[in-house]
mmCIF file of C-alpha atoms and ligand atoms in Angstrom:
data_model
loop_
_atom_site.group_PDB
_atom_site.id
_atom_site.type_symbol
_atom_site.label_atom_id
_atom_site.label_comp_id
_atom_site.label_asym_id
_atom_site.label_seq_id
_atom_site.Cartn_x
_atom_site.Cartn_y
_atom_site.Cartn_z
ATOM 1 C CA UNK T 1 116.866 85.241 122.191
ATOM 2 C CA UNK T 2 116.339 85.855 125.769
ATOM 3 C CA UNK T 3 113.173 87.666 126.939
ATOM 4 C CA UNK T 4 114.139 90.168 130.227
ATOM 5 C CA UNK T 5 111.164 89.666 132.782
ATOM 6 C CA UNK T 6 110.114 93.209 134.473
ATOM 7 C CA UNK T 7 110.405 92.857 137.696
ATOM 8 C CA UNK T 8 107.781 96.054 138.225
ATOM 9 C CA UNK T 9 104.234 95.592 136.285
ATOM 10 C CA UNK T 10 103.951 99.215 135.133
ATOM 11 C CA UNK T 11 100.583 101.252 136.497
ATOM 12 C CA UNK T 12 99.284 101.475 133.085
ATOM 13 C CA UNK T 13 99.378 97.543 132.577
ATOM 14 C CA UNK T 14 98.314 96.830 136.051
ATOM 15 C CA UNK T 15 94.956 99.350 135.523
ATOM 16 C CA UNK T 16 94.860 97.392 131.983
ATOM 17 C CA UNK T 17 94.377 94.372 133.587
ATOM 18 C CA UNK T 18 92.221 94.915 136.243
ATOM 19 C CA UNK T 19 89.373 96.317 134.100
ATOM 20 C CA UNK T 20 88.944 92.308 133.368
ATOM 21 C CA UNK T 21 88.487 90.634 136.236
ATOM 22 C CA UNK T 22 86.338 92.944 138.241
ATOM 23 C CA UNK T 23 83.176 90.119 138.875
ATOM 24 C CA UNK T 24 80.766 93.294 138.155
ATOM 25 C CA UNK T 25 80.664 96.397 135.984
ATOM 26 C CA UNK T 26 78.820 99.531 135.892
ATOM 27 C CA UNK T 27 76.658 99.926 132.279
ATOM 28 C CA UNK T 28 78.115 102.907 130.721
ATOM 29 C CA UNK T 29 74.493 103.322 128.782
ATOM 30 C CA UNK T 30 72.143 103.420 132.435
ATOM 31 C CA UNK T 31 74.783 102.918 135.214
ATOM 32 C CA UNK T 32 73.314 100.090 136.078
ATOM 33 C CA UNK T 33 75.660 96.926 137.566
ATOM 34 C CA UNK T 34 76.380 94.021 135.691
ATOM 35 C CA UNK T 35 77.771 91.096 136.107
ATOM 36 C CA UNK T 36 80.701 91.187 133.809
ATOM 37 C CA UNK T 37 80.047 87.467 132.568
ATOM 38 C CA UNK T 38 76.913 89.216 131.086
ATOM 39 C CA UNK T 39 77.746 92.544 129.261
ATOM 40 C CA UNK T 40 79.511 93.740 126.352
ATOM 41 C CA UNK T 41 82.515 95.265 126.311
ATOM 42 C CA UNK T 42 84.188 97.618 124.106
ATOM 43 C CA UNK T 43 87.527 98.227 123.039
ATOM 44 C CA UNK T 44 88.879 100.278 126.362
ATOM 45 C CA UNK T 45 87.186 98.109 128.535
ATOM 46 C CA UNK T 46 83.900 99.583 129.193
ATOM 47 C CA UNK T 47 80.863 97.553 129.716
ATOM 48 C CA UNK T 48 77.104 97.905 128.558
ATOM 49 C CA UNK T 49 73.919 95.932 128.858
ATOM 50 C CA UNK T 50 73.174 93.818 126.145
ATOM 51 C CA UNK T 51 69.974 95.460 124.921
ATOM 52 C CA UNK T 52 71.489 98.996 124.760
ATOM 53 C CA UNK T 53 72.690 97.591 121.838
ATOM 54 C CA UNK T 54 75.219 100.275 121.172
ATOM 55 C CA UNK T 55 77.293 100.519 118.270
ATOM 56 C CA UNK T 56 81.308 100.592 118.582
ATOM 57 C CA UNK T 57 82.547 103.486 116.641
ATOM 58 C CA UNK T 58 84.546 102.261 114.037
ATOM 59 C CA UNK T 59 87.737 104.412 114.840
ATOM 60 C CA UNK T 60 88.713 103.647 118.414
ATOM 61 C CA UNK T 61 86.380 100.772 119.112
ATOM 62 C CA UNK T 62 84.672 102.358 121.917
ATOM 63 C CA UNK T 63 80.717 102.199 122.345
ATOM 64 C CA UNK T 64 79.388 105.036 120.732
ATOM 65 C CA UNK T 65 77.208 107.545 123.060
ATOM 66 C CA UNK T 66 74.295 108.064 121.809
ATOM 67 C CA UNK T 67 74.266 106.908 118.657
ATOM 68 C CA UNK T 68 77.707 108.496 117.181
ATOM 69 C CA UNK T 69 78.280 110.689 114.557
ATOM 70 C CA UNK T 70 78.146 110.790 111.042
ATOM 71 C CA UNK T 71 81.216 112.026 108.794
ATOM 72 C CA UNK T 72 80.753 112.353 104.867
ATOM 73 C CA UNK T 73 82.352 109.849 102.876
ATOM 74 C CA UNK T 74 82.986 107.895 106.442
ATOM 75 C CA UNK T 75 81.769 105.046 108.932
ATOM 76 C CA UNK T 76 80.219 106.702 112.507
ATOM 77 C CA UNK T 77 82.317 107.609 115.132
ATOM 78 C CA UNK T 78 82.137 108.363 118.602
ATOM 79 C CA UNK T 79 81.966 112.030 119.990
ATOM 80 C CA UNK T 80 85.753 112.595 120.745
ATOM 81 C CA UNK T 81 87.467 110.284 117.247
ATOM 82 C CA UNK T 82 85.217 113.389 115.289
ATOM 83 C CA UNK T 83 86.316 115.982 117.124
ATOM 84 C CA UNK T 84 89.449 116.909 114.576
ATOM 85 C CA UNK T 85 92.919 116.682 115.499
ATOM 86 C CA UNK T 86 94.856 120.051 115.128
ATOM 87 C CA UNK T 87 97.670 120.637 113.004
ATOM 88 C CA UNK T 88 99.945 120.994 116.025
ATOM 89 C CA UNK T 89 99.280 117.580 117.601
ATOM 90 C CA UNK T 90 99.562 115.796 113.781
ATOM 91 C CA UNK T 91 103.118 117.438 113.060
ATOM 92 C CA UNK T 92 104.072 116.219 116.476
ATOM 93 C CA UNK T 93 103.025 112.922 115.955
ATOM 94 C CA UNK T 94 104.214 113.178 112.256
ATOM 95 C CA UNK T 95 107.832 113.834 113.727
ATOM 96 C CA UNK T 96 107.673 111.287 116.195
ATOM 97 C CA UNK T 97 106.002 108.341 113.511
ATOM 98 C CA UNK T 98 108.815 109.243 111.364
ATOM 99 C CA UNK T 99 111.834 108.673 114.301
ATOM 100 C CA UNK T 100 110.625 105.234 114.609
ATOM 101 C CA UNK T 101 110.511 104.355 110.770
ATOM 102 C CA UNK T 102 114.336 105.755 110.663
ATOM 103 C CA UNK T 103 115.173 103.749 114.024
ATOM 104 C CA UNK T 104 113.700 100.528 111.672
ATOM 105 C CA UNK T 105 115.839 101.690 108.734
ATOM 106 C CA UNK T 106 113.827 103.287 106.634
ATOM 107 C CA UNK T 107 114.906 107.213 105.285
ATOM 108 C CA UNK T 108 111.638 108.923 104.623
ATOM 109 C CA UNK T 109 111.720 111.400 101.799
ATOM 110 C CA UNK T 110 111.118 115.070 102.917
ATOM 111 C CA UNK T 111 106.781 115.577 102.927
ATOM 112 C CA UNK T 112 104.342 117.886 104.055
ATOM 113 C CA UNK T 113 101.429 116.713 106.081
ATOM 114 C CA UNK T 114 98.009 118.096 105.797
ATOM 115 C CA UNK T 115 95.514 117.330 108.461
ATOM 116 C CA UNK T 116 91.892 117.497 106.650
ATOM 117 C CA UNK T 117 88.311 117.021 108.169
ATOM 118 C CA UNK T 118 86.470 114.289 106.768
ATOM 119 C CA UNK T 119 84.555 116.633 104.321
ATOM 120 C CA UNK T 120 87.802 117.817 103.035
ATOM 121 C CA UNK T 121 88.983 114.387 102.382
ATOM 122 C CA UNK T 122 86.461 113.444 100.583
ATOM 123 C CA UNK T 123 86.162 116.336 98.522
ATOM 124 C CA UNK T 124 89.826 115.943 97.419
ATOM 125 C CA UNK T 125 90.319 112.382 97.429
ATOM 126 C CA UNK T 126 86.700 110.400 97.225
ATOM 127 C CA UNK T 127 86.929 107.211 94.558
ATOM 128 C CA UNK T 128 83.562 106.876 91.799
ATOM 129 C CA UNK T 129 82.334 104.525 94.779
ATOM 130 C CA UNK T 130 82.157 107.701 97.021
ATOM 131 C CA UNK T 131 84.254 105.862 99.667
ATOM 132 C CA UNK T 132 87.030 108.514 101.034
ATOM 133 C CA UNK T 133 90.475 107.181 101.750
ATOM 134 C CA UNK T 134 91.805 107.926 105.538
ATOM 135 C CA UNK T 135 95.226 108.631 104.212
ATOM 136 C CA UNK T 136 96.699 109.879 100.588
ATOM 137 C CA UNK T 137 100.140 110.059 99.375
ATOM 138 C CA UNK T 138 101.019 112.332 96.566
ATOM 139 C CA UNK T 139 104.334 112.238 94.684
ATOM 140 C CA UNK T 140 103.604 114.869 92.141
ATOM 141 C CA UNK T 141 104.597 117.610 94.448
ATOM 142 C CA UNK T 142 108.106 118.984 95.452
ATOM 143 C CA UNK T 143 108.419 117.749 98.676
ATOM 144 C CA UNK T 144 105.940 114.922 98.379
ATOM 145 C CA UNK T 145 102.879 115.198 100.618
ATOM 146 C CA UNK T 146 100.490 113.176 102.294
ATOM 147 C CA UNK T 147 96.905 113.844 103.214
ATOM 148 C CA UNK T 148 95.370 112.877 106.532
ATOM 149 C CA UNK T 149 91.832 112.575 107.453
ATOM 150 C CA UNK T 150 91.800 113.955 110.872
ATOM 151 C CA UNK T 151 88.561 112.702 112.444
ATOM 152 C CA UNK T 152 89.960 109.412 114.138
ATOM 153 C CA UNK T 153 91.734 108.521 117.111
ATOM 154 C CA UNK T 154 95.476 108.752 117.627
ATOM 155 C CA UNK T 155 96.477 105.639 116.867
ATOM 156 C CA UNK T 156 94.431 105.733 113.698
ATOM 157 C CA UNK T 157 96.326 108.966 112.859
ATOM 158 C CA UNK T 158 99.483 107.433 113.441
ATOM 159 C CA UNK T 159 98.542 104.154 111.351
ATOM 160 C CA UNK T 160 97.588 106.271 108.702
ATOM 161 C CA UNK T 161 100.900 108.416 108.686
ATOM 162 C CA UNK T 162 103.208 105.654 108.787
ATOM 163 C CA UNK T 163 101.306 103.924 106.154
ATOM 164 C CA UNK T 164 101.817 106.574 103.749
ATOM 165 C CA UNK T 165 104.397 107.642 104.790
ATOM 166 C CA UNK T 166 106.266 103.793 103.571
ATOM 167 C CA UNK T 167 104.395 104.801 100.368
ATOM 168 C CA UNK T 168 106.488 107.356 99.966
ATOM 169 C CA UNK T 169 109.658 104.941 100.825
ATOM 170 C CA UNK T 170 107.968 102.981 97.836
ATOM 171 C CA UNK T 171 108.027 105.665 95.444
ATOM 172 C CA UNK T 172 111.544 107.206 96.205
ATOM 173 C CA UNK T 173 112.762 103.616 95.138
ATOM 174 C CA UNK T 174 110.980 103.109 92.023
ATOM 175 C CA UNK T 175 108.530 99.663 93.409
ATOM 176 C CA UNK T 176 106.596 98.125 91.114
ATOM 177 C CA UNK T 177 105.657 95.578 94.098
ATOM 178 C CA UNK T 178 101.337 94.179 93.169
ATOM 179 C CA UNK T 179 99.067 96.300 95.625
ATOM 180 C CA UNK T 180 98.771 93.558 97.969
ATOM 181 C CA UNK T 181 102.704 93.519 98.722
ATOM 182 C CA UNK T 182 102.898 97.382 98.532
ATOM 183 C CA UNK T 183 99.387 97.807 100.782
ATOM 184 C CA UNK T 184 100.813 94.795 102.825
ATOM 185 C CA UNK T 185 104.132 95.999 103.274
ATOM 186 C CA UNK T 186 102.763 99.651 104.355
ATOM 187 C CA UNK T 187 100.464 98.061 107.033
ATOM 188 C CA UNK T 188 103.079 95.909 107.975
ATOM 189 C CA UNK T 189 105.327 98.844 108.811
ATOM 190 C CA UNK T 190 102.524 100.934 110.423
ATOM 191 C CA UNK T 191 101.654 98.143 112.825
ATOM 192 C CA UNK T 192 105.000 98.354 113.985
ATOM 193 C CA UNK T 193 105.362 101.532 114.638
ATOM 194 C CA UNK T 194 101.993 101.357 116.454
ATOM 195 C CA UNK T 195 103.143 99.014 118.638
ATOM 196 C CA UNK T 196 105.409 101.713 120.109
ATOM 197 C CA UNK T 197 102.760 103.643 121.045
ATOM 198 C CA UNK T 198 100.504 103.043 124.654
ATOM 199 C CA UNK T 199 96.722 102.584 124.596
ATOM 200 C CA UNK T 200 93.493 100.716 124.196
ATOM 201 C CA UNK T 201 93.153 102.383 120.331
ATOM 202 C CA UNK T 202 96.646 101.289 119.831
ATOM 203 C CA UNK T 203 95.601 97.744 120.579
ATOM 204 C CA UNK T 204 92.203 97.974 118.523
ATOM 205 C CA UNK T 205 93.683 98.697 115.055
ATOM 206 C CA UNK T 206 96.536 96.275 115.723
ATOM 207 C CA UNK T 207 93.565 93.746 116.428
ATOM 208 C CA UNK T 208 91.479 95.323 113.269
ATOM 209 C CA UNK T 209 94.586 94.425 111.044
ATOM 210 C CA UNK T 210 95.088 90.900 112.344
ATOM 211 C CA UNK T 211 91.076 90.327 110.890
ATOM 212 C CA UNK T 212 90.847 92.465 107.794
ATOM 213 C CA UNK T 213 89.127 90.943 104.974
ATOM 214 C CA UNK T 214 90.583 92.899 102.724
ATOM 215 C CA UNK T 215 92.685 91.108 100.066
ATOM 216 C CA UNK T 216 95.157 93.693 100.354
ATOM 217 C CA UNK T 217 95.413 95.448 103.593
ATOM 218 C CA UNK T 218 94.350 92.052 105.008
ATOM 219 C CA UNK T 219 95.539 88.983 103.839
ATOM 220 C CA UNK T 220 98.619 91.183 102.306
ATOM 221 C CA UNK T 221 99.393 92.379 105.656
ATOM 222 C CA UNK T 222 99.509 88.962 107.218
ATOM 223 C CA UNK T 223 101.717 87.214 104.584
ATOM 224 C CA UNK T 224 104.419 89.772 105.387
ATOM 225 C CA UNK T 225 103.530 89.291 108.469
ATOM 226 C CA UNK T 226 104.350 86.102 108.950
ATOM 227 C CA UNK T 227 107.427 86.669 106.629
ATOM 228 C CA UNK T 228 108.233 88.879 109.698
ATOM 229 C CA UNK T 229 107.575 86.954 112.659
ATOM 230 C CA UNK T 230 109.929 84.008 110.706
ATOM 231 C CA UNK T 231 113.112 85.949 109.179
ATOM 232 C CA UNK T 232 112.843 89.256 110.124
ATOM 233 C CA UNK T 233 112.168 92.908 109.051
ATOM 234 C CA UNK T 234 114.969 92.673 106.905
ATOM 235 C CA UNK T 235 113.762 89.271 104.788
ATOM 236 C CA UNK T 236 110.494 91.536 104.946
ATOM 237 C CA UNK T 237 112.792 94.513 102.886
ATOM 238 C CA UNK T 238 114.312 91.904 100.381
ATOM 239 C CA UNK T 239 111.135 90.339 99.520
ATOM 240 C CA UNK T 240 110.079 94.100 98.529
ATOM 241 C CA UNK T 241 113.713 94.426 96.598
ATOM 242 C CA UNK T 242 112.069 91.867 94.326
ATOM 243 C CA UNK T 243 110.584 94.552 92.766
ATOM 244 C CA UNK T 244 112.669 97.255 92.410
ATOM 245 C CA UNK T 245 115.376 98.507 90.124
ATOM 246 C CA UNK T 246 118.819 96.815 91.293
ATOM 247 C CA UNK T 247 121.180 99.453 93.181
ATOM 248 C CA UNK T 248 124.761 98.838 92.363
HETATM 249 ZN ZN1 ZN U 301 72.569 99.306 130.805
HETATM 250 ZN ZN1 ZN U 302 86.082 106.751 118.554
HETATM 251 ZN ZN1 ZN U 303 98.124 102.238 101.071
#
């Protein structure tokens, strides 16, 4: 395979890379400059004095200003992941997550998306632990629908659609794949379909992904993964044919 070298760096990468290798930085916390050997930095790029100490918020990765904000059920996050996506902007990206997963194969059942505030979620879909899912697909409804908490950045919205939305895919062919192939698979599929998408978030939950603890949504993720990287998307499908019904 031959890789096609751009012959024009694109605005948005050149700005990208800049914010790195400025030698000093303004502190977003007291304006302050910095050197930028001796700062944090947050997920976009901004810097801060060390003994700010502020908190990333868990959504975007960006420093939190103040001190973030608390949803229900929820880690903080910053001022603009709580402000609550509308229904307009989710059934746009809805439409648009959904053209990718078809260009990568995959027919999505028909399902209705719901965009809930974090208080909603948790009311409908909290565990006995109290801890509120970001995303829930349902298959006891005609069409099937899918729940999204709407208090996170974009690309978290779009992870969490194309994640259930391969749930779905699951479902409609009868998978009996262990959670950490199904959850695996589903992240698997969400990451790419992230990576279609521009943007410091973008690159902050594919980064979040790559070092999730989780059994599951971790260490599943990165078996298929590499399964991935090695044979393909479609030796990715076949593994998950393992574990359902044969089609003649
Ligand atoms: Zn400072
Ligand atoms: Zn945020
Ligand atoms: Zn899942």
């Amino acid at each position: 395979m031959s890789h096609r070298i751009p012959t024009i760096l694109p605005d948005a990468v050149r700005h990208y890379l800049r914010v790195y290798v400025q030698p000093t930085m303004r502190c977003v916390a007291c304006g302050k400059e910095v050197s930028a050997q001796k700062v944090f930095m947050d997920a976009a790029g901004q810097a801060a004095c060390r003994e700010h100490n502020l908190r990333r918020c868990y959504s975007c990765g960006r420093f939190m200003m103040p001190e973030g904000v608390h949803l229900p059920g929820y880690e903080k996050v910053c001022a603009s992941c709580a402000r609550t996506m509308s229904g307009a902007k989710v059934q746009t990206l809805t439409h648009v997550v959904q053209q990718h997963l078809v260009n990568m194969g995959f027919v999505i059942p028909a399902c209705k998306v719901t965009c809930l505030p974090a208080a909603e979620m948790k009311r409908r879909h909290a565990n006995m632990m109290g801890i509120a899912p970001l995303g829930m697909a349902m298959n006891d409804s005609e069409p099937y629908s899918i729940d999204v908490m709407a208090q996170q950045c974009r690309a978290g919205i779009i992870r969490t659609i194309a994640h259930e939305m391969m749930h779905l895919w699951l479902f409609e062919h009868e998978c009996k794949a262990p959670k950490v192939y199904a959850e695996g698979f589903c992240n698997l599929c969400a990451a790419l379909v992230l990576r279609e998408f521009e943007g410091e978030d973008v690159l902050f939950h594919l980064g979040n992904m790559m070092e999730d603890k989780n059994q599951d949504y971790g260490l599943g993720f990165r078996r298929l993964l590499s399964v991935y990287y090695n044979f393909g998307l479609n030796a990715v499908v076949a593994a998950m044919r393992e574990y359902m019904p044969a089609c003649e």
